[in-house]
PDB file of C-alpha atoms in Angstrom:
ATOM      1  CA  MET A   5       0.000   0.000   0.000  1.00 28.00           C
ATOM      2  CA  LEU A   6       1.131   3.541  -0.726  1.00 30.00           C
ATOM      3  CA  PHE A   7      -0.343   6.488   1.092  1.00 29.00           C
ATOM      4  CA  ARG A   8      -1.478   9.817  -0.268  1.00 29.00           C
ATOM      5  CA  SER A   9      -2.829  12.622   1.820  1.00 30.00           C
ATOM      6  CA  SER A  10      -6.387  13.786   1.421  1.00 26.00           C
ATOM      7  CA  PRO A  11      -7.327  17.495   1.378  1.00 26.00           C
ATOM      8  CA  TYR A  12      -8.667  16.990   4.892  1.00 23.00           C
ATOM      9  CA  GLY A  13      -5.519  15.646   6.512  1.00 31.00           C
ATOM     10  CA  GLY A  14      -6.605  12.006   6.609  1.00 30.00           C
ATOM     11  CA  ILE A  15      -4.795   9.035   5.158  1.00 27.00           C
ATOM     12  CA  VAL A  16      -5.926   7.674   1.807  1.00 27.00           C
ATOM     13  CA  ALA A  17      -4.519   4.269   0.862  1.00 29.00           C
ATOM     14  CA  ALA A  18      -4.058   3.297  -2.773  1.00 31.00           C
ATOM     15  CA  LYS A  19      -2.981  -0.059  -4.122  1.00 29.00           C
ATOM     16  CA  ALA A  20       0.358   0.029  -5.890  1.00 31.00           C
ATOM     17  CA  LYS A  21       0.084  -0.991  -9.514  1.00 32.00           C
ATOM     18  CA  LYS A  22       3.719  -0.851 -10.667  1.00 36.00           C
ATOM     19  CA  SER A  23       6.220   1.634  -9.328  1.00 35.00           C
ATOM     20  CA  ARG A  24       4.650   5.054  -8.608  1.00 37.00           C
ATOM     21  CA  PRO A  25       0.966   5.018  -9.512  1.00 36.00           C
ATOM     22  CA  LEU A  26       0.005   8.072  -7.480  1.00 32.00           C
ATOM     23  CA  PRO A  27      -0.169  11.570  -8.994  1.00 35.00           C
ATOM     24  CA  PRO A  28       1.848  14.440  -7.503  1.00 37.00           C
ATOM     25  CA  LEU A  29       0.468  16.381  -4.599  1.00 36.00           C
ATOM     26  CA  GLY A  30      -1.768  19.236  -5.649  1.00 40.00           C
ATOM     27  CA  PRO A  31      -2.015  22.665  -4.031  1.00 37.00           C
ATOM     28  CA  THR A  32      -4.929  21.617  -1.829  1.00 38.00           C
ATOM     29  CA  ASP A  33      -3.273  18.450  -0.536  1.00 42.00           C
ATOM     30  CA  ARG A  34      -2.125  18.292   3.033  1.00 41.00           C
ATOM     31  CA  PRO A  35       0.589  16.216   4.650  1.00 38.00           C
ATOM     32  CA  ILE A  36      -0.576  12.882   5.997  1.00 36.00           C
ATOM     33  CA  ALA A  37      -1.372  14.592   9.262  1.00 41.00           C
ATOM     34  CA  LEU A  38      -1.115  18.326   9.926  1.00 41.00           C
ATOM     35  CA  TRP A  39      -0.997  18.387  13.712  1.00 38.00           C
ATOM     36  CA  PRO A  40      -4.736  17.781  14.259  1.00 34.00           C
ATOM     37  CA  PHE A  41      -4.277  18.259  18.006  1.00 37.00           C
ATOM     38  CA  ALA A  42      -3.010  21.819  17.720  1.00 40.00           C
ATOM     39  CA  ALA A  43      -5.949  23.000  19.795  1.00 36.00           C
ATOM     40  CA  GLU A  44      -4.504  21.086  22.759  1.00 36.00           C
ATOM     41  CA  ILE A  45      -1.205  22.965  22.494  1.00 37.00           C
ATOM     42  CA  ILE A  46      -2.677  26.350  21.567  1.00 35.00           C
ATOM     43  CA  LEU A  47      -2.800  28.637  24.525  1.00 33.00           C
ATOM     44  CA  THR A  48      -4.591  26.665  27.064  1.00 32.00           C
ATOM     45  CA  ALA A  49      -1.500  28.326  28.398  1.00 30.00           C
ATOM     46  CA  LEU A  50      -2.579  28.507  31.982  1.00 30.00           C
ATOM     47  CA  ALA A  51      -4.203  25.087  31.991  1.00 31.00           C
ATOM     48  CA  CYS A  52      -3.172  22.383  34.415  1.00 28.00           C
ATOM     49  CA  ALA A  53      -2.403  19.923  31.622  1.00 28.00           C
ATOM     50  CA  SER A  54      -0.263  22.259  29.572  1.00 31.00           C
ATOM     51  CA  PRO A  55       2.268  20.033  27.746  1.00 27.00           C
ATOM     52  CA  GLY A  56       5.315  19.807  29.933  1.00 26.00           C
ATOM     53  CA  LEU A  57       5.622  23.525  30.672  1.00 26.00           C
ATOM     54  CA  LEU A  58       3.551  24.269  33.742  1.00 29.00           C
ATOM     55  CA  SER A  59       3.407  22.533  37.088  1.00 28.00           C
ATOM     56  CA  ALA A  60       0.242  20.532  37.613  1.00 31.00           C
ATOM     57  CA  ALA A  61       0.785  20.644  41.364  1.00 31.00           C
ATOM     58  CA  GLN A  62       0.532  24.408  41.367  1.00 43.00           C
ATOM     59  CA  CYS A  63      -1.853  24.441  38.424  1.00 62.00           C
ATOM     60  CA  GLY A  64       0.324  26.893  36.578  1.00 62.00           C
ATOM     61  CA  SER A  65       3.466  28.877  37.162  1.00 62.00           C
ATOM     62  CA  ASP A  66       1.951  30.957  39.990  1.00 72.00           C
ATOM     63  CA  GLU A  67       1.601  29.840  43.553  1.00 83.00           C
ATOM     64  CA  VAL A  68      -2.090  29.649  44.359  1.00 89.00           C
ATOM     65  CA  PRO A  69      -2.993  32.231  47.049  1.00 90.00           C
ATOM     66  CA  HIS A  70      -4.167  31.148  50.487  1.00 91.00           C
ATOM     67  CA  THR A  71      -7.582  32.726  50.057  1.00 94.00           C
ATOM     68  CA  SER A  72     -11.093  31.428  49.503  1.00 96.00           C
ATOM     69  CA  ALA A  73     -10.589  32.103  45.795  1.00 96.00           C
ATOM     70  CA  GLY A  74      -7.304  30.184  45.831  1.00 95.00           C
ATOM     71  CA  VAL A  75      -8.875  27.183  47.559  1.00 96.00           C
ATOM     72  CA  ALA A  76     -11.649  27.016  44.957  1.00 96.00           C
ATOM     73  CA  PHE A  77      -9.138  27.522  42.173  1.00 96.00           C
ATOM     74  CA  GLN A  78      -6.883  24.691  43.372  1.00 95.00           C
ATOM     75  CA  ARG A  79      -9.889  22.409  43.724  1.00 96.00           C
ATOM     76  CA  GLY A  80     -10.799  23.196  40.114  1.00 96.00           C
ATOM     77  CA  CYS A  81      -7.243  22.397  39.021  1.00 94.00           C
ATOM     78  CA  ASP A  82      -7.277  19.064  40.842  1.00 94.00           C
ATOM     79  CA  LEU A  83     -10.602  18.155  39.252  1.00 96.00           C
ATOM     80  CA  LYS A  84      -9.372  19.206  35.820  1.00 94.00           C
ATOM     81  CA  THR A  85      -6.170  17.199  36.169  1.00 92.00           C
ATOM     82  CA  ALA A  86      -8.281  14.162  37.135  1.00 94.00           C
ATOM     83  CA  GLY A  87     -10.391  14.635  34.011  1.00 94.00           C
ATOM     84  CA  HIS A  88     -13.513  15.898  35.788  1.00 96.00           C
ATOM     85  CA  ASP A  89     -14.011  19.010  33.677  1.00 96.00           C
ATOM     86  CA  LYS A  90     -17.709  19.461  34.401  1.00 96.00           C
ATOM     87  CA  GLU A  91     -17.039  19.720  38.133  1.00 97.00           C
ATOM     88  CA  ALA A  92     -13.908  21.783  37.491  1.00 97.00           C
ATOM     89  CA  VAL A  93     -15.988  24.403  35.669  1.00 97.00           C
ATOM     90  CA  GLN A  94     -18.077  24.907  38.798  1.00 97.00           C
ATOM     91  CA  SER A  95     -14.996  25.300  41.000  1.00 97.00           C
ATOM     92  CA  PHE A  96     -13.383  27.797  38.634  1.00 97.00           C
ATOM     93  CA  GLU A  97     -16.601  29.805  38.532  1.00 98.00           C
ATOM     94  CA  GLU A  98     -16.629  29.838  42.341  1.00 98.00           C
ATOM     95  CA  ALA A  99     -12.980  30.939  42.317  1.00 97.00           C
ATOM     96  CA  ALA A 100     -13.730  33.774  39.879  1.00 97.00           C
ATOM     97  CA  LEU A 101     -16.643  35.070  41.962  1.00 97.00           C
ATOM     98  CA  LYS A 102     -14.657  34.941  45.203  1.00 97.00           C
ATOM     99  CA  ALA A 103     -11.708  36.688  43.514  1.00 96.00           C
ATOM    100  CA  ARG A 104     -14.071  39.447  42.414  1.00 96.00           C
ATOM    101  CA  GLU A 105     -15.291  39.835  45.994  1.00 96.00           C
ATOM    102  CA  LEU A 106     -11.649  40.153  47.060  1.00 96.00           C
ATOM    103  CA  HIS A 107     -11.008  42.772  44.322  1.00 93.00           C
ATOM    104  CA  ASP A 108      -8.416  40.500  42.723  1.00 93.00           C
ATOM    105  CA  PRO A 109      -8.752  40.895  38.930  1.00 93.00           C
ATOM    106  CA  TYR A 110      -5.710  38.720  38.177  1.00 92.00           C
ATOM    107  CA  TRP A 111      -7.120  35.599  39.782  1.00 94.00           C
ATOM    108  CA  GLU A 112     -10.629  36.324  38.554  1.00 95.00           C
ATOM    109  CA  ALA A 113      -9.359  36.465  34.967  1.00 94.00           C
ATOM    110  CA  LYS A 114      -7.158  33.419  35.459  1.00 94.00           C
ATOM    111  CA  ALA A 115     -10.070  31.406  36.870  1.00 96.00           C
ATOM    112  CA  ARG A 116     -12.169  32.426  33.848  1.00 96.00           C
ATOM    113  CA  ILE A 117      -9.436  31.155  31.519  1.00 94.00           C
ATOM    114  CA  TYR A 118      -9.177  27.835  33.294  1.00 95.00           C
ATOM    115  CA  GLY A 119     -12.960  27.515  33.235  1.00 96.00           C
ATOM    116  CA  SER A 120     -12.871  28.253  29.523  1.00 94.00           C
ATOM    117  CA  THR A 121     -10.379  25.469  28.838  1.00 93.00           C
ATOM    118  CA  SER A 122     -12.546  22.982  30.727  1.00 95.00           C
ATOM    119  CA  GLN A 123     -15.624  24.122  28.794  1.00 95.00           C
ATOM    120  CA  LEU A 124     -13.656  23.720  25.577  1.00 92.00           C
ATOM    121  CA  ARG A 125     -12.755  20.158  26.521  1.00 93.00           C
ATOM    122  CA  LEU A 126     -16.467  19.550  27.059  1.00 95.00           C
ATOM    123  CA  PHE A 127     -17.177  21.022  23.582  1.00 93.00           C
ATOM    124  CA  GLN A 128     -19.219  23.810  25.165  1.00 95.00           C
ATOM    125  CA  TYR A 129     -17.945  26.415  22.720  1.00 94.00           C
ATOM    126  CA  VAL A 130     -20.390  29.222  23.508  1.00 94.00           C
ATOM    127  CA  ALA A 131     -19.695  28.990  27.230  1.00 95.00           C
ATOM    128  CA  ALA A 132     -15.955  28.711  26.622  1.00 94.00           C
ATOM    129  CA  LEU A 133     -15.976  31.768  24.381  1.00 95.00           C
ATOM    130  CA  ARG A 134     -17.969  33.781  26.926  1.00 96.00           C
ATOM    131  CA  LEU A 135     -15.513  32.970  29.724  1.00 95.00           C
ATOM    132  CA  SER A 136     -12.447  33.742  27.606  1.00 94.00           C
ATOM    133  CA  GLU A 137     -13.914  37.061  26.493  1.00 94.00           C
ATOM    134  CA  MET A 138     -14.652  37.933  30.130  1.00 95.00           C
ATOM    135  CA  ALA A 139     -11.048  37.105  31.032  1.00 94.00           C
ATOM    136  CA  ALA A 140      -9.740  39.215  28.154  1.00 92.00           C
ATOM    137  CA  GLU A 141     -11.879  42.174  29.218  1.00 92.00           C
ATOM    138  CA  ILE A 142     -10.686  41.935  32.825  1.00 93.00           C
ATOM    139  CA  SER A 143      -7.007  41.515  31.968  1.00 90.00           C
ATOM    140  CA  LYS A 144      -6.958  44.304  29.378  1.00 86.00           C
ATOM    141  CA  ALA A 145      -8.376  46.917  31.721  1.00 83.00           C
ATOM    142  CA  PRO A 146      -5.943  49.850  31.928  1.00 73.00           C
ATOM    143  CA  PHE A 147      -5.132  49.336  35.602  1.00 67.00           C
ATOM    144  CA  PRO A 148      -3.722  46.841  36.201  1.00 72.00           C
ATOM    145  CA  LYS A 149      -3.261  45.308  32.751  1.00 79.00           C
ATOM    146  CA  ASN A 150      -1.798  41.799  32.726  1.00 89.00           C
ATOM    147  CA  HIS A 151      -0.286  40.827  29.383  1.00 92.00           C
ATOM    148  CA  VAL A 152       0.207  37.156  30.274  1.00 91.00           C
ATOM    149  CA  VAL A 153      -3.440  36.647  31.128  1.00 91.00           C
ATOM    150  CA  ALA A 154      -4.581  38.811  28.208  1.00 93.00           C
ATOM    151  CA  GLY A 155      -2.460  36.803  25.786  1.00 93.00           C
ATOM    152  CA  SER A 156      -3.716  33.543  27.239  1.00 91.00           C
ATOM    153  CA  ALA A 157      -7.328  34.697  26.902  1.00 92.00           C
ATOM    154  CA  ASP A 158      -6.790  35.728  23.282  1.00 94.00           C
ATOM    155  CA  GLY A 159      -5.140  32.367  22.629  1.00 93.00           C
ATOM    156  CA  ASN A 160      -8.118  30.511  24.049  1.00 91.00           C
ATOM    157  CA  ILE A 161     -10.487  32.607  21.935  1.00 94.00           C
ATOM    158  CA  SER A 162      -8.385  31.737  18.890  1.00 94.00           C
ATOM    159  CA  THR A 163      -8.646  28.048  19.736  1.00 90.00           C
ATOM    160  CA  ILE A 164     -12.421  28.268  19.986  1.00 92.00           C
ATOM    161  CA  TYR A 165     -12.792  30.039  16.636  1.00 93.00           C
ATOM    162  CA  ALA A 166     -10.485  27.453  15.043  1.00 90.00           C
ATOM    163  CA  GLU A 167     -12.606  24.637  16.461  1.00 88.00           C
ATOM    164  CA  LEU A 168     -15.674  26.315  14.959  1.00 89.00           C
ATOM    165  CA  GLY A 169     -13.972  26.596  11.550  1.00 88.00           C
ATOM    166  CA  ASN A 170     -13.471  30.377  11.505  1.00 91.00           C
ATOM    167  CA  PHE A 171      -9.765  30.203  10.725  1.00 91.00           C
ATOM    168  CA  ALA A 172      -9.405  33.824   9.640  1.00 93.00           C
ATOM    169  CA  LEU A 173     -10.696  35.104  12.976  1.00 94.00           C
ATOM    170  CA  ALA A 174      -8.667  32.443  14.802  1.00 94.00           C
ATOM    171  CA  ARG A 175      -5.541  33.780  13.116  1.00 95.00           C
ATOM    172  CA  GLN A 176      -6.427  37.362  14.055  1.00 95.00           C
ATOM    173  CA  LYS A 177      -6.901  36.434  17.705  1.00 95.00           C
ATOM    174  CA  GLU A 178      -3.672  34.440  17.764  1.00 96.00           C
ATOM    175  CA  GLU A 179      -1.827  37.469  16.387  1.00 96.00           C
ATOM    176  CA  GLN A 180      -3.255  39.445  19.307  1.00 95.00           C
ATOM    177  CA  ALA A 181      -2.063  36.739  21.694  1.00 96.00           C
ATOM    178  CA  VAL A 182       1.452  36.969  20.254  1.00 97.00           C
ATOM    179  CA  ALA A 183       1.410  40.761  20.590  1.00 96.00           C
ATOM    180  CA  GLU A 184       0.414  40.531  24.269  1.00 95.00           C
ATOM    181  CA  LEU A 185       2.908  37.801  25.154  1.00 95.00           C
ATOM    182  CA  LYS A 186       5.789  39.599  23.455  1.00 96.00           C
ATOM    183  CA  LEU A 187       5.410  42.181  26.241  1.00 94.00           C
ATOM    184  CA  THR A 188       6.083  39.548  28.919  1.00 94.00           C
ATOM    185  CA  PRO A 189       9.104  37.490  30.015  1.00 93.00           C
ATOM    186  CA  ARG A 190       7.165  34.280  29.324  1.00 93.00           C
ATOM    187  CA  ALA A 191       9.071  32.972  26.310  1.00 94.00           C
ATOM    188  CA  ASP A 192       7.515  29.529  26.854  1.00 93.00           C
ATOM    189  CA  LEU A 193       4.009  30.863  26.318  1.00 93.00           C
ATOM    190  CA  LEU A 194       5.177  32.992  23.403  1.00 96.00           C
ATOM    191  CA  ALA A 195       6.595  29.841  21.804  1.00 96.00           C
ATOM    192  CA  GLN A 196       3.171  28.200  22.111  1.00 94.00           C
ATOM    193  CA  ALA A 197       1.472  31.265  20.637  1.00 96.00           C
ATOM    194  CA  TYR A 198       3.823  31.359  17.647  1.00 97.00           C
ATOM    195  CA  PHE A 199       3.252  27.634  17.135  1.00 96.00           C
ATOM    196  CA  ALA A 200      -0.510  28.179  17.127  1.00 95.00           C
ATOM    197  CA  LEU A 201      -0.198  31.139  14.765  1.00 96.00           C
ATOM    198  CA  SER A 202       1.956  29.073  12.406  1.00 96.00           C
ATOM    199  CA  TYR A 203      -0.684  26.357  12.371  1.00 93.00           C
ATOM    200  CA  GLN A 204      -3.443  28.857  11.546  1.00 94.00           C
ATOM    201  CA  GLN A 205      -1.355  30.467   8.800  1.00 95.00           C
ATOM    202  CA  ILE A 206      -0.687  27.105   7.169  1.00 94.00           C
ATOM    203  CA  ARG A 207      -4.385  26.229   7.273  1.00 91.00           C
ATOM    204  CA  LEU A 208      -5.150  29.481   5.462  1.00 93.00           C
ATOM    205  CA  GLY A 209      -2.522  28.772   2.790  1.00 93.00           C
ATOM    206  CA  ASP A 210       0.065  31.270   4.040  1.00 95.00           C
ATOM    207  CA  ILE A 211       2.932  28.798   3.917  1.00 96.00           C
ATOM    208  CA  ALA A 212       5.693  31.398   4.065  1.00 96.00           C
ATOM    209  CA  GLY A 213       4.083  33.023   7.098  1.00 96.00           C
ATOM    210  CA  GLY A 214       3.672  29.609   8.706  1.00 96.00           C
ATOM    211  CA  VAL A 215       7.344  28.808   8.226  1.00 97.00           C
ATOM    212  CA  GLN A 216       8.362  32.142   9.720  1.00 97.00           C
ATOM    213  CA  SER A 217       6.093  31.749  12.760  1.00 97.00           C
ATOM    214  CA  SER A 218       7.297  28.195  13.366  1.00 97.00           C
ATOM    215  CA  GLU A 219      10.877  29.497  13.362  1.00 98.00           C
ATOM    216  CA  LEU A 220       9.904  32.157  15.895  1.00 98.00           C
ATOM    217  CA  SER A 221       8.313  29.437  18.000  1.00 97.00           C
ATOM    218  CA  ILE A 222      11.586  27.492  17.888  1.00 97.00           C
ATOM    219  CA  ARG A 223      13.613  30.539  18.954  1.00 97.00           C
ATOM    220  CA  SER A 224      11.202  31.353  21.768  1.00 97.00           C
ATOM    221  CA  ALA A 225      11.312  27.775  23.045  1.00 95.00           C
ATOM    222  CA  GLN A 226      15.118  27.878  23.026  1.00 96.00           C
ATOM    223  CA  GLN A 227      15.065  31.221  24.845  1.00 95.00           C
ATOM    224  CA  ALA A 228      12.669  29.844  27.465  1.00 93.00           C
ATOM    225  CA  GLN A 229      14.997  26.959  28.180  1.00 89.00           C
ATOM    226  CA  LEU A 230      17.861  29.388  28.763  1.00 90.00           C
ATOM    227  CA  SER A 231      16.131  32.236  30.585  1.00 87.00           C
ATOM    228  CA  GLN A 232      13.344  30.438  32.463  1.00 80.00           C
ATOM    229  CA  GLN A 233      15.098  27.130  33.088  1.00 78.00           C
ATOM    230  CA  VAL A 234      12.061  25.222  31.818  1.00 79.00           C
ATOM    231  CA  LYS A 235      12.170  22.112  29.667  1.00 84.00           C
ATOM    232  CA  THR A 236      10.938  23.049  26.204  1.00 88.00           C
ATOM    233  CA  GLN A 237      12.552  20.357  24.071  1.00 90.00           C
ATOM    234  CA  GLU A 238       9.229  18.711  23.259  1.00 91.00           C
ATOM    235  CA  LEU A 239       7.619  22.026  22.376  1.00 92.00           C
ATOM    236  CA  GLU A 240      10.604  22.920  20.220  1.00 95.00           C
ATOM    237  CA  ALA A 241      10.344  19.514  18.534  1.00 95.00           C
ATOM    238  CA  THR A 242       6.702  20.129  17.610  1.00 95.00           C
ATOM    239  CA  ALA A 243       7.682  23.477  16.104  1.00 96.00           C
ATOM    240  CA  TRP A 244      10.446  21.859  14.019  1.00 97.00           C
ATOM    241  CA  ASP A 245       7.897  19.279  12.889  1.00 96.00           C
ATOM    242  CA  LEU A 246       5.404  21.970  11.925  1.00 96.00           C
ATOM    243  CA  ARG A 247       8.124  23.859  10.046  1.00 97.00           C
ATOM    244  CA  GLY A 248       8.974  20.670   8.170  1.00 97.00           C
ATOM    245  CA  THR A 249       5.307  20.150   7.349  1.00 95.00           C
ATOM    246  CA  ALA A 250       5.028  23.659   5.913  1.00 96.00           C
ATOM    247  CA  LEU A 251       8.207  23.228   3.872  1.00 96.00           C
ATOM    248  CA  LEU A 252       6.887  19.925   2.566  1.00 95.00           C
ATOM    249  CA  LEU A 253       3.756  21.711   1.381  1.00 94.00           C
ATOM    250  CA  ALA A 254       6.019  24.206  -0.379  1.00 94.00           C
ATOM    251  CA  ALA A 255       7.857  21.308  -2.078  1.00 94.00           C
ATOM    252  CA  LYS A 256      11.126  22.223  -0.321  1.00 96.00           C
ATOM    253  CA  THR A 257      11.945  18.635   0.480  1.00 96.00           C
ATOM    254  CA  GLY A 258      15.581  19.165   1.480  1.00 96.00           C
ATOM    255  CA  GLU A 259      14.771  21.750   4.134  1.00 96.00           C
ATOM    256  CA  ALA A 260      11.722  19.751   5.199  1.00 97.00           C
ATOM    257  CA  ASP A 261      13.909  16.681   5.726  1.00 96.00           C
ATOM    258  CA  ARG A 262      16.334  18.620   7.925  1.00 97.00           C
ATOM    259  CA  SER A 263      13.489  20.062  10.008  1.00 97.00           C
ATOM    260  CA  LEU A 264      11.811  16.711  10.548  1.00 97.00           C
ATOM    261  CA  GLU A 265      15.087  15.027  11.472  1.00 96.00           C
ATOM    262  CA  LYS A 266      15.734  17.846  13.971  1.00 97.00           C
ATOM    263  CA  ALA A 267      12.298  17.185  15.467  1.00 96.00           C
ATOM    264  CA  VAL A 268      13.140  13.483  15.812  1.00 95.00           C
ATOM    265  CA  ASP A 269      16.443  14.305  17.556  1.00 94.00           C
ATOM    266  CA  LEU A 270      14.709  16.643  20.013  1.00 94.00           C
ATOM    267  CA  TYR A 271      11.970  14.144  20.812  1.00 93.00           C
ATOM    268  CA  LYS A 272      14.646  11.592  21.659  1.00 91.00           C
ATOM    269  CA  ALA A 273      16.560  14.150  23.731  1.00 90.00           C
ATOM    270  CA  SER A 274      13.372  14.867  25.685  1.00 87.00           C
ATOM    271  CA  GLY A 275      13.232  11.240  26.781  1.00 86.00           C
ATOM    272  CA  LYS A 276      10.947   9.715  24.176  1.00 84.00           C
ATOM    273  CA  SER A 277      12.149   6.413  22.758  1.00 80.00           C
ATOM    274  CA  LEU A 278      10.245   7.132  19.545  1.00 83.00           C
ATOM    275  CA  PRO A 279       8.805  10.335  18.056  1.00 90.00           C
ATOM    276  CA  PRO A 280       5.009  10.715  17.944  1.00 92.00           C
ATOM    277  CA  ALA A 281       3.146   8.832  15.228  1.00 93.00           C
ATOM    278  CA  VAL A 282       2.318  12.121  13.497  1.00 93.00           C
ATOM    279  CA  THR A 283       6.019  12.854  12.977  1.00 94.00           C
ATOM    280  CA  MET A 284       6.518   9.401  11.481  1.00 94.00           C
ATOM    281  CA  GLU A 285       3.614  10.148   9.141  1.00 95.00           C
ATOM    282  CA  HIS A 286       5.262  13.362   8.013  1.00 95.00           C
ATOM    283  CA  LEU A 287       8.506  11.529   7.348  1.00 96.00           C
ATOM    284  CA  ALA A 288       6.567   8.933   5.351  1.00 95.00           C
ATOM    285  CA  GLU A 289       5.019  11.711   3.266  1.00 94.00           C
ATOM    286  CA  LEU A 290       8.458  13.206   2.673  1.00 95.00           C
ATOM    287  CA  LYS A 291      10.043   9.914   1.630  1.00 96.00           C
ATOM    288  CA  TRP A 292       7.174   9.128  -0.709  1.00 95.00           C
ATOM    289  CA  LYS A 293       7.404  12.555  -2.290  1.00 94.00           C
ATOM    290  CA  VAL A 294      11.102  12.088  -3.117  1.00 94.00           C
ATOM    291  CA  GLY A 295      10.515   8.621  -4.561  1.00 95.00           C
ATOM    292  CA  GLN A 296      11.703   6.512  -1.630  1.00 96.00           C
ATOM    293  CA  ASP A 297       8.656   4.259  -1.470  1.00 95.00           C
ATOM    294  CA  GLN A 298      10.113   1.571   0.791  1.00 95.00           C
ATOM    295  CA  ALA A 299      11.280   4.167   3.320  1.00 95.00           C
ATOM    296  CA  ALA A 300       7.823   5.750   3.187  1.00 95.00           C
ATOM    297  CA  LEU A 301       6.230   2.375   3.875  1.00 95.00           C
ATOM    298  CA  ASP A 302       8.638   1.740   6.755  1.00 95.00           C
ATOM    299  CA  TYR A 303       7.809   5.084   8.365  1.00 94.00           C
ATOM    300  CA  ILE A 304       4.050   4.666   7.987  1.00 94.00           C
ATOM    301  CA  THR A 305       4.324   1.200   9.519  1.00 94.00           C
ATOM    302  CA  GLN A 306       6.211   2.710  12.463  1.00 91.00           C
ATOM    303  CA  ALA A 307       3.553   5.407  12.727  1.00 92.00           C
ATOM    304  CA  PHE A 308       0.754   2.868  13.047  1.00 92.00           C
ATOM    305  CA  ALA A 309       2.766   0.824  15.556  1.00 89.00           C
ATOM    306  CA  THR A 310       3.457   3.931  17.669  1.00 88.00           C
ATOM    307  CA  ALA A 311      -0.188   5.016  17.529  1.00 87.00           C
ATOM    308  CA  VAL A 312      -1.375   1.583  18.640  1.00 85.00           C
ATOM    309  CA  ALA A 313       1.220   1.415  21.423  1.00 81.00           C
ATOM    310  CA  ASN A 314       0.087   4.777  22.799  1.00 72.00           C
TER     311      ASN A 314
END
């Protein structure tokens, strides 16, 4: 079997007739998989389950305050980490209301963002959007304005619009998230925002913009590792993978190969014995495109094996 990508990012299998029976990729084709889980990485930046960047014990990079709002907030984090998002929503709402009573806009906005991410995981898009917009309004008030929370809120709003299929508005909101986070020392969150922006740009056909944003994501992840002493190898690896995907779409196979191999090296350096299945799929697409059918088949076989194992 040889594999050709569909316009929707799925895998289409075609029986091999002789040597290379499949036509070249057209402009609407996508790689075998174009990071379908981007919404999980996009700025649920303050979420408990943020991928390897934030401490689940503290439910973020901030120490939870010893107040009634903090107690409710921590309870929401614990519920969210355990997968009980419906109950977590209620705790975050309680935390937001108590923070308002205490005249604490930072924790009110943060609780709204966490509530939004739980609503998003429950596919309650209207409720999630309402909470994120409330958080954005609170955090963007002139005094005191908090760029980290504002950027996180904009990122969540972008995620919601992307989930609803409004990619143009998702891109606009992600650009706002980048602008806010550039004003903060949080290079780790900026790396996530650039990654999300790259993904939206690629979906809208702006391949050059997607490549540039993925490179900025890589640089920000590297900066975070140096300045914040946080482990960002996995995040950097996903950005190298996304860059390789974009270059593959642009038919720049040499550069795409180097990017994907860099992603593989970083995944291994982060402690993974094998890269994610999606990276193997991208490598399969690359090998097929340059005429290395057996290598493509080997990679796609590894991809299926990795997906089944996980």
